[in-house]
mmCIF file with all atom_site columns, C-alpha atoms in Angstrom:
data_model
loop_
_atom_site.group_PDB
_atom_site.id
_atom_site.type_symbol
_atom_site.label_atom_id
_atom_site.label_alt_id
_atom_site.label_comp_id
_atom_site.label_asym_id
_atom_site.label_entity_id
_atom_site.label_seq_id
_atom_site.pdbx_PDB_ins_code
_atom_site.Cartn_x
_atom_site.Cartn_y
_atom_site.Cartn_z
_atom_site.occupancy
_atom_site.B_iso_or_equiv
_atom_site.pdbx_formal_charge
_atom_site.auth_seq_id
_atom_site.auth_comp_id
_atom_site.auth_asym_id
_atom_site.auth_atom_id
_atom_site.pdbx_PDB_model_num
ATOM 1   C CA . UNK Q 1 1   ? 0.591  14.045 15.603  1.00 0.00 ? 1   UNK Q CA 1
ATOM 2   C CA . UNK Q 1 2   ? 3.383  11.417 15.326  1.00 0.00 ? 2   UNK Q CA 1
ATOM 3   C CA . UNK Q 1 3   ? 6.683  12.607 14.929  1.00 0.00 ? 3   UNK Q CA 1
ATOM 4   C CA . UNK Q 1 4   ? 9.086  9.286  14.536  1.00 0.00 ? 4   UNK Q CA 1
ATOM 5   C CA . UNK Q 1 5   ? 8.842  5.826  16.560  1.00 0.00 ? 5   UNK Q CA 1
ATOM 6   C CA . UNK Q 1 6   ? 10.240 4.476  19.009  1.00 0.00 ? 6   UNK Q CA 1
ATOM 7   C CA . UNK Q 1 7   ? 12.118 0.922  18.510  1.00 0.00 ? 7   UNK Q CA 1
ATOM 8   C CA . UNK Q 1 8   ? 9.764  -0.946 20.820  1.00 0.00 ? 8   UNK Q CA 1
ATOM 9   C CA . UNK Q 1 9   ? 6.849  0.801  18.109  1.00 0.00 ? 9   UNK Q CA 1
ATOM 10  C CA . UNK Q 1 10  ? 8.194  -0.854 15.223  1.00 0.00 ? 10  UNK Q CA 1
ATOM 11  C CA . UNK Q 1 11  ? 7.129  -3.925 14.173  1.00 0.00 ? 11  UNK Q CA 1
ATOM 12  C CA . UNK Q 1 12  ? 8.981  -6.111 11.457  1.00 0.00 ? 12  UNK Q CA 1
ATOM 13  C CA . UNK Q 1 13  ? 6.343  -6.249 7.938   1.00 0.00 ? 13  UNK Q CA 1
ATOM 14  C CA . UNK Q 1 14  ? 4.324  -2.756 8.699   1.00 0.00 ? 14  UNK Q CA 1
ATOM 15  C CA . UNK Q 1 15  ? 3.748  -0.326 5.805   1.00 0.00 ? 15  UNK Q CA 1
ATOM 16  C CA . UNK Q 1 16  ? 3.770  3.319  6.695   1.00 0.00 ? 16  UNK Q CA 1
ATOM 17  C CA . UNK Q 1 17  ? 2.013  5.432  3.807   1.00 0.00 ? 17  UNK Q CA 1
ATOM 18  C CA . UNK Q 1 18  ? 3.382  8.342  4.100   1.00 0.00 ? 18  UNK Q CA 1
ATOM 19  C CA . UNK Q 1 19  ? 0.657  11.505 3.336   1.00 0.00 ? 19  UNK Q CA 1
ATOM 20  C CA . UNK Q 1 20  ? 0.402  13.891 1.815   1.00 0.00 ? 20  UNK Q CA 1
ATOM 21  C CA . UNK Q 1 21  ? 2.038  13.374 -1.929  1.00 0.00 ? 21  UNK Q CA 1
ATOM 22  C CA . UNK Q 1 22  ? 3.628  15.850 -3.765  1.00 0.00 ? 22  UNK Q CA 1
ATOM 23  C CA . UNK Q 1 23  ? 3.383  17.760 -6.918  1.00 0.00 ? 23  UNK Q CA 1
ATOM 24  C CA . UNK Q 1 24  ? 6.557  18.513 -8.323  1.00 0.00 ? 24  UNK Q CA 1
ATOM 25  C CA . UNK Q 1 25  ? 6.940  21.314 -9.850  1.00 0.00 ? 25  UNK Q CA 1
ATOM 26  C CA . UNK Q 1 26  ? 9.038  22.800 -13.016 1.00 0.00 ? 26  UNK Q CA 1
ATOM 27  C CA . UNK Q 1 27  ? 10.418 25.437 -10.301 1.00 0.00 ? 27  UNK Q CA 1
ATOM 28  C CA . UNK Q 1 28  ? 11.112 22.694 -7.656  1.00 0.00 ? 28  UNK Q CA 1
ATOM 29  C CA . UNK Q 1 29  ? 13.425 20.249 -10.008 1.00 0.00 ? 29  UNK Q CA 1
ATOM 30  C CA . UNK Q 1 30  ? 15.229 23.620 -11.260 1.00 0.00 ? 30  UNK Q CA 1
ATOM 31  C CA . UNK Q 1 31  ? 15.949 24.941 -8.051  1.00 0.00 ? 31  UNK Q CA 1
ATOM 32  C CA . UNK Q 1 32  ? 17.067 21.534 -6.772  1.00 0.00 ? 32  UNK Q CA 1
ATOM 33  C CA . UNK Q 1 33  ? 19.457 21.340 -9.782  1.00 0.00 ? 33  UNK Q CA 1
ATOM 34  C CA . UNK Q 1 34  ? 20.874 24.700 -9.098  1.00 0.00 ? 34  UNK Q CA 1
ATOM 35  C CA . UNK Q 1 35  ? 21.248 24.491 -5.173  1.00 0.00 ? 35  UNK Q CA 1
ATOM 36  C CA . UNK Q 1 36  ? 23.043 20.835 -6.057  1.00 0.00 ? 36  UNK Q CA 1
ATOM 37  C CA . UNK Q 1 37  ? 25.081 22.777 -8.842  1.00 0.00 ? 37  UNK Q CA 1
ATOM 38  C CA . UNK Q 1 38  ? 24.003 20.042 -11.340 1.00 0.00 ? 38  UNK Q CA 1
ATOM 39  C CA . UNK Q 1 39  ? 23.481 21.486 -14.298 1.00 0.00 ? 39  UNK Q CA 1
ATOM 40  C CA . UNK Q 1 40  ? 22.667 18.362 -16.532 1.00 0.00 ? 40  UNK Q CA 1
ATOM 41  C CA . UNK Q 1 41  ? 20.540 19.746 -19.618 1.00 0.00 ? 41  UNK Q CA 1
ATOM 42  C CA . UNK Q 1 42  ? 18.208 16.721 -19.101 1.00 0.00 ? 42  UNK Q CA 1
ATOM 43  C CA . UNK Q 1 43  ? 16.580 18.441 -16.199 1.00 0.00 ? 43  UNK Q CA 1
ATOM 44  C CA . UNK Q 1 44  ? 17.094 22.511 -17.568 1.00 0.00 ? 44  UNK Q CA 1
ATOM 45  C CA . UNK Q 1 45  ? 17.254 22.311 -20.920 1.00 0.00 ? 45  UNK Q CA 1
ATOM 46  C CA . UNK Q 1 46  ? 13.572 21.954 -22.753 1.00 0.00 ? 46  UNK Q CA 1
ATOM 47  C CA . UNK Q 1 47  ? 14.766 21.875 -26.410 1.00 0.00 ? 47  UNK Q CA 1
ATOM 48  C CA . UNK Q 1 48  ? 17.811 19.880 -25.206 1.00 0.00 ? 48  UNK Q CA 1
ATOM 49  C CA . UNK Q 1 49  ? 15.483 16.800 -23.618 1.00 0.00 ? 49  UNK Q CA 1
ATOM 50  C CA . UNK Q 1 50  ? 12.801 17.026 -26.571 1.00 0.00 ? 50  UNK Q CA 1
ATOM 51  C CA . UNK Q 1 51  ? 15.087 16.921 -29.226 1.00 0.00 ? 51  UNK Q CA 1
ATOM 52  C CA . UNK Q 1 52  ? 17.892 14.396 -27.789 1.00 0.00 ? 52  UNK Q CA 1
ATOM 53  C CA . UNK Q 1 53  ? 16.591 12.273 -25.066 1.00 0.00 ? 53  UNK Q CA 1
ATOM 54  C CA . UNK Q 1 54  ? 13.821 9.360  -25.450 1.00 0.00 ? 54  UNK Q CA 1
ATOM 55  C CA . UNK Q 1 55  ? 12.038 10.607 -22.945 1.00 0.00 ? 55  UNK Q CA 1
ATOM 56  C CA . UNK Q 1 56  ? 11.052 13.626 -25.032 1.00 0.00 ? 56  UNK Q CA 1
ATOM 57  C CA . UNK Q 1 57  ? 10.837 16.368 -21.856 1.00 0.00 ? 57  UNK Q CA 1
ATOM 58  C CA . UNK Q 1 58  ? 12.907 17.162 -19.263 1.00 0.00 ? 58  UNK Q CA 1
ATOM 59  C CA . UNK Q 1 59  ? 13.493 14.820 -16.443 1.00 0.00 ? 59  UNK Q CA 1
ATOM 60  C CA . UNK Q 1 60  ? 13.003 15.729 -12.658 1.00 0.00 ? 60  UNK Q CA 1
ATOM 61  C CA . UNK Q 1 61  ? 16.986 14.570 -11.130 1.00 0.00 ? 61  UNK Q CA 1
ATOM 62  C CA . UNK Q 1 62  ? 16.866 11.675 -9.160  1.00 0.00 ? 62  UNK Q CA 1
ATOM 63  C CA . UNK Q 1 63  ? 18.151 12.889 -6.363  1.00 0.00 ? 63  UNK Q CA 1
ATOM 64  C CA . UNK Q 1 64  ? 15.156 15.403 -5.482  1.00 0.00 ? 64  UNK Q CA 1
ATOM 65  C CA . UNK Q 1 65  ? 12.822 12.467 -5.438  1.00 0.00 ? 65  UNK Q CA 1
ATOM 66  C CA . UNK Q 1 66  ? 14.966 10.640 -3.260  1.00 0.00 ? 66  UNK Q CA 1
ATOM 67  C CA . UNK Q 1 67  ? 15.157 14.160 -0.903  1.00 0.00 ? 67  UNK Q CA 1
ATOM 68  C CA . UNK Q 1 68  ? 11.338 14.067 -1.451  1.00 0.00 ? 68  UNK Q CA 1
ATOM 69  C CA . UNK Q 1 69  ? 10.730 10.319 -0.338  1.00 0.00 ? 69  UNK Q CA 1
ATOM 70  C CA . UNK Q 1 70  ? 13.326 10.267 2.757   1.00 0.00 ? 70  UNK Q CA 1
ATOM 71  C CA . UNK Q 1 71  ? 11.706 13.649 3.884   1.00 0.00 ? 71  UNK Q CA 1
ATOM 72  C CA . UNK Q 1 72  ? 7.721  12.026 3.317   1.00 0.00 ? 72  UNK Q CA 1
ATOM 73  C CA . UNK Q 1 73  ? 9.019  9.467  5.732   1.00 0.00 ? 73  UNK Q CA 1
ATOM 74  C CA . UNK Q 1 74  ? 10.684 11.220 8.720   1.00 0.00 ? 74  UNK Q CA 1
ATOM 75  C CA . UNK Q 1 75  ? 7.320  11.869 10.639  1.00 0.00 ? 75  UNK Q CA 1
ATOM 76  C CA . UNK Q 1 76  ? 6.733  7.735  10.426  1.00 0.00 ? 76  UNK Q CA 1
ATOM 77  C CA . UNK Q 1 77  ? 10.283 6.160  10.431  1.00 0.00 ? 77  UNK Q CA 1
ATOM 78  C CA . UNK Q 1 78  ? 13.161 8.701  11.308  1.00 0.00 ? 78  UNK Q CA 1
ATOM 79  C CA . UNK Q 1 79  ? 11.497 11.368 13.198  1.00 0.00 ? 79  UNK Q CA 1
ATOM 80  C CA . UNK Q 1 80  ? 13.326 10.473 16.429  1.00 0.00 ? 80  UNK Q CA 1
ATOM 81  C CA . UNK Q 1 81  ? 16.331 8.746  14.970  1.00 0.00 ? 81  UNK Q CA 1
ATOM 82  C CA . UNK Q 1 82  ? 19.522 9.056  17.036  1.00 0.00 ? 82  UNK Q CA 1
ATOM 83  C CA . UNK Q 1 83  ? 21.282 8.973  13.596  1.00 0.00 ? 83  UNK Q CA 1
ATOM 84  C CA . UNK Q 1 84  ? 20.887 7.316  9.634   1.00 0.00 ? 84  UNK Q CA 1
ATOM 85  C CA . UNK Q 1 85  ? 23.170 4.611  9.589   1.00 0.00 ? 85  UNK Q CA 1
ATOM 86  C CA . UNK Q 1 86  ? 23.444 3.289  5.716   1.00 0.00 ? 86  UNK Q CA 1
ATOM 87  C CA . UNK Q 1 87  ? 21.802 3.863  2.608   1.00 0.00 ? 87  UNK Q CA 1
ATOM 88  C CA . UNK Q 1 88  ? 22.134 0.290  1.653   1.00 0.00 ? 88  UNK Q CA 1
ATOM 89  C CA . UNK Q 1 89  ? 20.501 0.671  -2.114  1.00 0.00 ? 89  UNK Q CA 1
ATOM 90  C CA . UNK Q 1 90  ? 19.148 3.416  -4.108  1.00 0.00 ? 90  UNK Q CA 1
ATOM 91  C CA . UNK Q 1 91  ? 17.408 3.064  -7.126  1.00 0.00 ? 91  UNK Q CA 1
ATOM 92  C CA . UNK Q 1 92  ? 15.345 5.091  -9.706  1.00 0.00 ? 92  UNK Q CA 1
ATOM 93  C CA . UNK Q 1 93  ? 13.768 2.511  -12.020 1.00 0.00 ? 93  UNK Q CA 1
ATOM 94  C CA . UNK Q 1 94  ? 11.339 5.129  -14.006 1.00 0.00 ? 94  UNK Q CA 1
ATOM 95  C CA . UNK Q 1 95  ? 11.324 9.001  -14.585 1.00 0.00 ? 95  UNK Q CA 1
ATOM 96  C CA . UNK Q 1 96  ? 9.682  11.792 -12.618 1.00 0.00 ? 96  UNK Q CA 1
ATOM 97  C CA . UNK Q 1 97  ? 8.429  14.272 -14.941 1.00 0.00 ? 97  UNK Q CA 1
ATOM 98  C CA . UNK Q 1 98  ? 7.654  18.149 -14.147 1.00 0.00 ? 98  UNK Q CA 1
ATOM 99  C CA . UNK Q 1 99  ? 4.132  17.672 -12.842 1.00 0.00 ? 99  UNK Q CA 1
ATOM 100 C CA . UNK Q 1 100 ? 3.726  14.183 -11.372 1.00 0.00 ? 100 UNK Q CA 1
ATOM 101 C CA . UNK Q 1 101 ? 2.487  13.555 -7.726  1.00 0.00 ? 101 UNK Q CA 1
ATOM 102 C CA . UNK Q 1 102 ? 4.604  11.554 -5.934  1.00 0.00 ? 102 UNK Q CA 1
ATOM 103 C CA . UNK Q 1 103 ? 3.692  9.901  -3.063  1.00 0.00 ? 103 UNK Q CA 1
ATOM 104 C CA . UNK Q 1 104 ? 5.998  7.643  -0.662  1.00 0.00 ? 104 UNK Q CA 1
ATOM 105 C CA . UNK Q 1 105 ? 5.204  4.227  2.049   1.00 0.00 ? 105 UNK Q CA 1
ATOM 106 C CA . UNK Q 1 106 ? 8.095  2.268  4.092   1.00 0.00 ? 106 UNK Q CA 1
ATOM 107 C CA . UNK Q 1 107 ? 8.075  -1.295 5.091   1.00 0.00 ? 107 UNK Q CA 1
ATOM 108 C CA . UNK Q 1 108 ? 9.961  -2.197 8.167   1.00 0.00 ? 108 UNK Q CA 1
ATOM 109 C CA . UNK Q 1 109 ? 12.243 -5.152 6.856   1.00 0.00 ? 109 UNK Q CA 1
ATOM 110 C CA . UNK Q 1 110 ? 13.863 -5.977 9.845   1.00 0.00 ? 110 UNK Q CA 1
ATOM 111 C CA . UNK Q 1 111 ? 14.828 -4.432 13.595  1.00 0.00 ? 111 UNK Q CA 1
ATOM 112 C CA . UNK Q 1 112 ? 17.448 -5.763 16.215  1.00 0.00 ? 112 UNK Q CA 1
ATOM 113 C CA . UNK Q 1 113 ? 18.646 -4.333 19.210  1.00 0.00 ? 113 UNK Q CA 1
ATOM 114 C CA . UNK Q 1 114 ? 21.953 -2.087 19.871  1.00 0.00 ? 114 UNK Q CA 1
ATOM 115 C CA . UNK Q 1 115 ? 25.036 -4.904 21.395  1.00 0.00 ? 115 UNK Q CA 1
ATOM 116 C CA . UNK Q 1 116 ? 26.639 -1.852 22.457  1.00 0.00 ? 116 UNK Q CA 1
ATOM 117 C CA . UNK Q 1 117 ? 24.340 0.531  24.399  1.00 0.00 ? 117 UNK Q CA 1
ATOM 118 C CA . UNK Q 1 118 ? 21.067 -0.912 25.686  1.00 0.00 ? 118 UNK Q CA 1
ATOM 119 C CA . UNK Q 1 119 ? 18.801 2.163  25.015  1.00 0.00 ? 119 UNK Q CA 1
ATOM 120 C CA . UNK Q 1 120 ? 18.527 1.395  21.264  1.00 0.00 ? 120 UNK Q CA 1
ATOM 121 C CA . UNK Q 1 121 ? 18.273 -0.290 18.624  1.00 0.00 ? 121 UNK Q CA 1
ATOM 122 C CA . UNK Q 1 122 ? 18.467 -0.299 14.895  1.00 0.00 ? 122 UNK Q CA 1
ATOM 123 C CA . UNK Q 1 123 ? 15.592 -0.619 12.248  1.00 0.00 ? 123 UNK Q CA 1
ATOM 124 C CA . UNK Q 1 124 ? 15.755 -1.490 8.459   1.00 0.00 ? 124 UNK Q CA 1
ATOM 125 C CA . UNK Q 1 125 ? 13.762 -0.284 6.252   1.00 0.00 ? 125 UNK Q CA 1
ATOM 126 C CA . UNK Q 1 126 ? 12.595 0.202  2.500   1.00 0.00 ? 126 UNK Q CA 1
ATOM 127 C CA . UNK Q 1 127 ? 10.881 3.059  1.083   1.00 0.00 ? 127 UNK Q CA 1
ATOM 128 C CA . UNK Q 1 128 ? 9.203  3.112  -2.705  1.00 0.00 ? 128 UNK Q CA 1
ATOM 129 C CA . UNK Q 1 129 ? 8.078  6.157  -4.339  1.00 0.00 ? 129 UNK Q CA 1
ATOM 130 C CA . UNK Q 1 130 ? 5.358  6.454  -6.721  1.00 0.00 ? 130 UNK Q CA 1
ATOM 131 C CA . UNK Q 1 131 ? 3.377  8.974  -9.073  1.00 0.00 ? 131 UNK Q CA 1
ATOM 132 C CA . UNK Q 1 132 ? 0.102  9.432  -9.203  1.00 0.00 ? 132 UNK Q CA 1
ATOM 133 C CA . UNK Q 1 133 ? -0.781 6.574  -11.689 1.00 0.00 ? 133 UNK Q CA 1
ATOM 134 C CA . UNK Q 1 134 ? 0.755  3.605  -8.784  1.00 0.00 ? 134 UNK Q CA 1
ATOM 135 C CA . UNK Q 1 135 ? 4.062  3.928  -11.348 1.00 0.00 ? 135 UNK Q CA 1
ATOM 136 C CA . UNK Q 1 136 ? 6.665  3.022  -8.751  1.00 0.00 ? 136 UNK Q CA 1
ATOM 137 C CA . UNK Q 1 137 ? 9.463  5.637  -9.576  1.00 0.00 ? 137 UNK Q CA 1
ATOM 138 C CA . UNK Q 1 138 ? 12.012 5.083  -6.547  1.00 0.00 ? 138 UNK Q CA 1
ATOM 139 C CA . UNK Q 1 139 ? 13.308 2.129  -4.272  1.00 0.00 ? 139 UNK Q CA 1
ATOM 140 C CA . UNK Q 1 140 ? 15.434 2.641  -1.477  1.00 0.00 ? 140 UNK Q CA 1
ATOM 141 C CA . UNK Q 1 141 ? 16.743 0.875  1.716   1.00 0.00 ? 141 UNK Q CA 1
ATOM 142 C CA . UNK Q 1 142 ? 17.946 2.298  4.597   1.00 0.00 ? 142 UNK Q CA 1
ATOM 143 C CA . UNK Q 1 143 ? 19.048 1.213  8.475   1.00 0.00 ? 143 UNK Q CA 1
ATOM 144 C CA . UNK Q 1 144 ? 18.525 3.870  11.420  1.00 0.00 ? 144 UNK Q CA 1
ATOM 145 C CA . UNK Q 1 145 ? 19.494 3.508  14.763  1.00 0.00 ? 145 UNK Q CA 1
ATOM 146 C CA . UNK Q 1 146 ? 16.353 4.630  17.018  1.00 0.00 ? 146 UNK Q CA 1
ATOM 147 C CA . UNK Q 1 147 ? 15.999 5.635  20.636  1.00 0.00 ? 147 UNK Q CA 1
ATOM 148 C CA . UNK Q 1 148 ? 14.011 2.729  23.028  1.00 0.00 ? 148 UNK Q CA 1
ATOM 149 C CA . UNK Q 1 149 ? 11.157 4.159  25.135  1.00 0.00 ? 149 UNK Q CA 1
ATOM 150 C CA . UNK Q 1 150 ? 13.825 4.548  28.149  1.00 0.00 ? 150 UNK Q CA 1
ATOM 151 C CA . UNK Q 1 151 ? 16.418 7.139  25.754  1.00 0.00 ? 151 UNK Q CA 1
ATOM 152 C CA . UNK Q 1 152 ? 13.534 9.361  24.802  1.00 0.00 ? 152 UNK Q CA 1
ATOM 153 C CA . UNK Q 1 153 ? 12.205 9.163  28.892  1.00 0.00 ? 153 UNK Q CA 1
ATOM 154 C CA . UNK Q 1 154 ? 15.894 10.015 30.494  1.00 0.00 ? 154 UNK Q CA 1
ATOM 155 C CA . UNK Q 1 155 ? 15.847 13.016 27.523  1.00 0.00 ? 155 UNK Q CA 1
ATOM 156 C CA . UNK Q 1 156 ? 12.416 14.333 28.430  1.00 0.00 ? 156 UNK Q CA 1
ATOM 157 C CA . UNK Q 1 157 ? 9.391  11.888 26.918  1.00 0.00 ? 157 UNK Q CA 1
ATOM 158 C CA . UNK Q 1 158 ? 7.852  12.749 23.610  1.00 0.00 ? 158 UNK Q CA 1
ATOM 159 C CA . UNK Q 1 159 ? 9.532  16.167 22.660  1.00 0.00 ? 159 UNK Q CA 1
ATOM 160 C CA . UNK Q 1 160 ? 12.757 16.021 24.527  1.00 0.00 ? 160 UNK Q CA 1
ATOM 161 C CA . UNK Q 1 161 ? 14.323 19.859 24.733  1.00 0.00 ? 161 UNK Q CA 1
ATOM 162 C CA . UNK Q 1 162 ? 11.040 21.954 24.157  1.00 0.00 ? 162 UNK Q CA 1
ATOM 163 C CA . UNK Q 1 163 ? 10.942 24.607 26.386  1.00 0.00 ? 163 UNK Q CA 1
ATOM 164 C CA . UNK Q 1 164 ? 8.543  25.729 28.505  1.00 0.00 ? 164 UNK Q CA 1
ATOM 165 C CA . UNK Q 1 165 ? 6.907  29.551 28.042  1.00 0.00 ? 165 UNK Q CA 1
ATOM 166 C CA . UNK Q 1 166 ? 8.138  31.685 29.946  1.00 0.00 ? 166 UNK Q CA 1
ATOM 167 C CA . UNK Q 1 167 ? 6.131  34.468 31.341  1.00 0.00 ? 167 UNK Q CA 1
ATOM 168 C CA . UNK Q 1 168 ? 7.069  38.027 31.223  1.00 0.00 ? 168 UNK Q CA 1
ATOM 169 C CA . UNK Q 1 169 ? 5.545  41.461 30.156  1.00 0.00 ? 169 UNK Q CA 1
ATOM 170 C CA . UNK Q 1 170 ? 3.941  40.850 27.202  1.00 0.00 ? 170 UNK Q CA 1
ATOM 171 C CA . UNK Q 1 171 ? 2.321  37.410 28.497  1.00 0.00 ? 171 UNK Q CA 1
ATOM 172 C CA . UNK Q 1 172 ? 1.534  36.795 31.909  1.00 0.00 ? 172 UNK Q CA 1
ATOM 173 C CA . UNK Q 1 173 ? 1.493  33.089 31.559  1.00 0.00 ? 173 UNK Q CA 1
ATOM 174 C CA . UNK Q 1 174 ? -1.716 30.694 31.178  1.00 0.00 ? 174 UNK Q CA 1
ATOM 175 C CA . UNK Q 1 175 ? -4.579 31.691 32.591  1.00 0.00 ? 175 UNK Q CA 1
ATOM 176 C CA . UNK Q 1 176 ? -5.848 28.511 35.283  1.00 0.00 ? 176 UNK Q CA 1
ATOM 177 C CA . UNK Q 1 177 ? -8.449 26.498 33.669  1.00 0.00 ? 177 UNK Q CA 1
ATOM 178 C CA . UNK Q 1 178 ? -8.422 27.641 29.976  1.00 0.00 ? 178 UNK Q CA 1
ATOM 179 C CA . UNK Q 1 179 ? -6.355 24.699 28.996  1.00 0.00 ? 179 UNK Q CA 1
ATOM 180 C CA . UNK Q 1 180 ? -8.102 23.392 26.196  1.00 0.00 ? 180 UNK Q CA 1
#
């Protein structure tokens, strides 16, 4: 399985779709809201968003589904990222409600190399959410400075710092020719 690109993988106008989707739950938006100490009755208060709002139900907050979409793409875009430069735009141009799907793909706008250290370069992208109807729900652009094939082979290849088993009394270590 992919985990991240490298820059030399990227190529300016692909489309990621990021899979699988997710169902957002009642419990998910809620707990969001309380570990993010927003407390805004649109998103915990039923009675409050069906009797006040034009929406008629609560809300999922924004900022989960932006969590939700910039998590959906770290195994295609920032899974070996040296670092998230710049959240360039963010915007939520229809609701989430308790229940939707939402599911997430990133275009690569643009790429250039690093002018200050050789083993890198930077990649733009943007990333739209959407429920389970095509509704888009969520843009958002974003640059992040990724590792060229030569960083991630002077680090140790693919999965740079994995260990290696070590064998001791409770396994003896791999057994010569069961290496599936």
């Amino acid at each position: 399985m992919q985990f991240g690109r490298s820059y030399e993988e990227f190529e300016v106008g692909a489309v990621y779709k990021h899979w699988p989707g997710k169902t957002v739950t009642e419990y998910d938006d809620h707990l969001f809201c309380l570990l993010t100490m927003n407390h805004h009755p649109l998103h915990m208060d039923t009675n409050y968003a069906e009797k006040t709002t034009q929406f008629g139900r609560n809300v999922v907050v924004g900022n989960y589904v932006y969590s939700l979409l910039l998590g959906m793409s770290v195994p295609d875009v920032s899974g070996k990222a040296i670092a998230n430069l710049e959240i360039e735009s963010l915007r939520h141009v229809a609701p989430t409600f308790h229940g939707d799907t939402i599911y997430g793909e990133t275009t690569v706008l643009d790429k250039w190399e690093s002018t200050s250290k050789d083993d890198r370069g930077v990649v733009h992208v943007e990333t739209i959410g959407y429920n389970q109807d095509g509704k888009v729900v969520c843009i958002f652009r974003r640059k992040v400075m990724v590792p060229k094939e030569n960083y991630l082979e002077d680090r140790g290849g693919e999965q740079p710092g994995r260990p290696v088993p070590q064998p001791d009394k409770n396994w003896p270590g791999s057994t010569p020719g069961a290496e599936a």
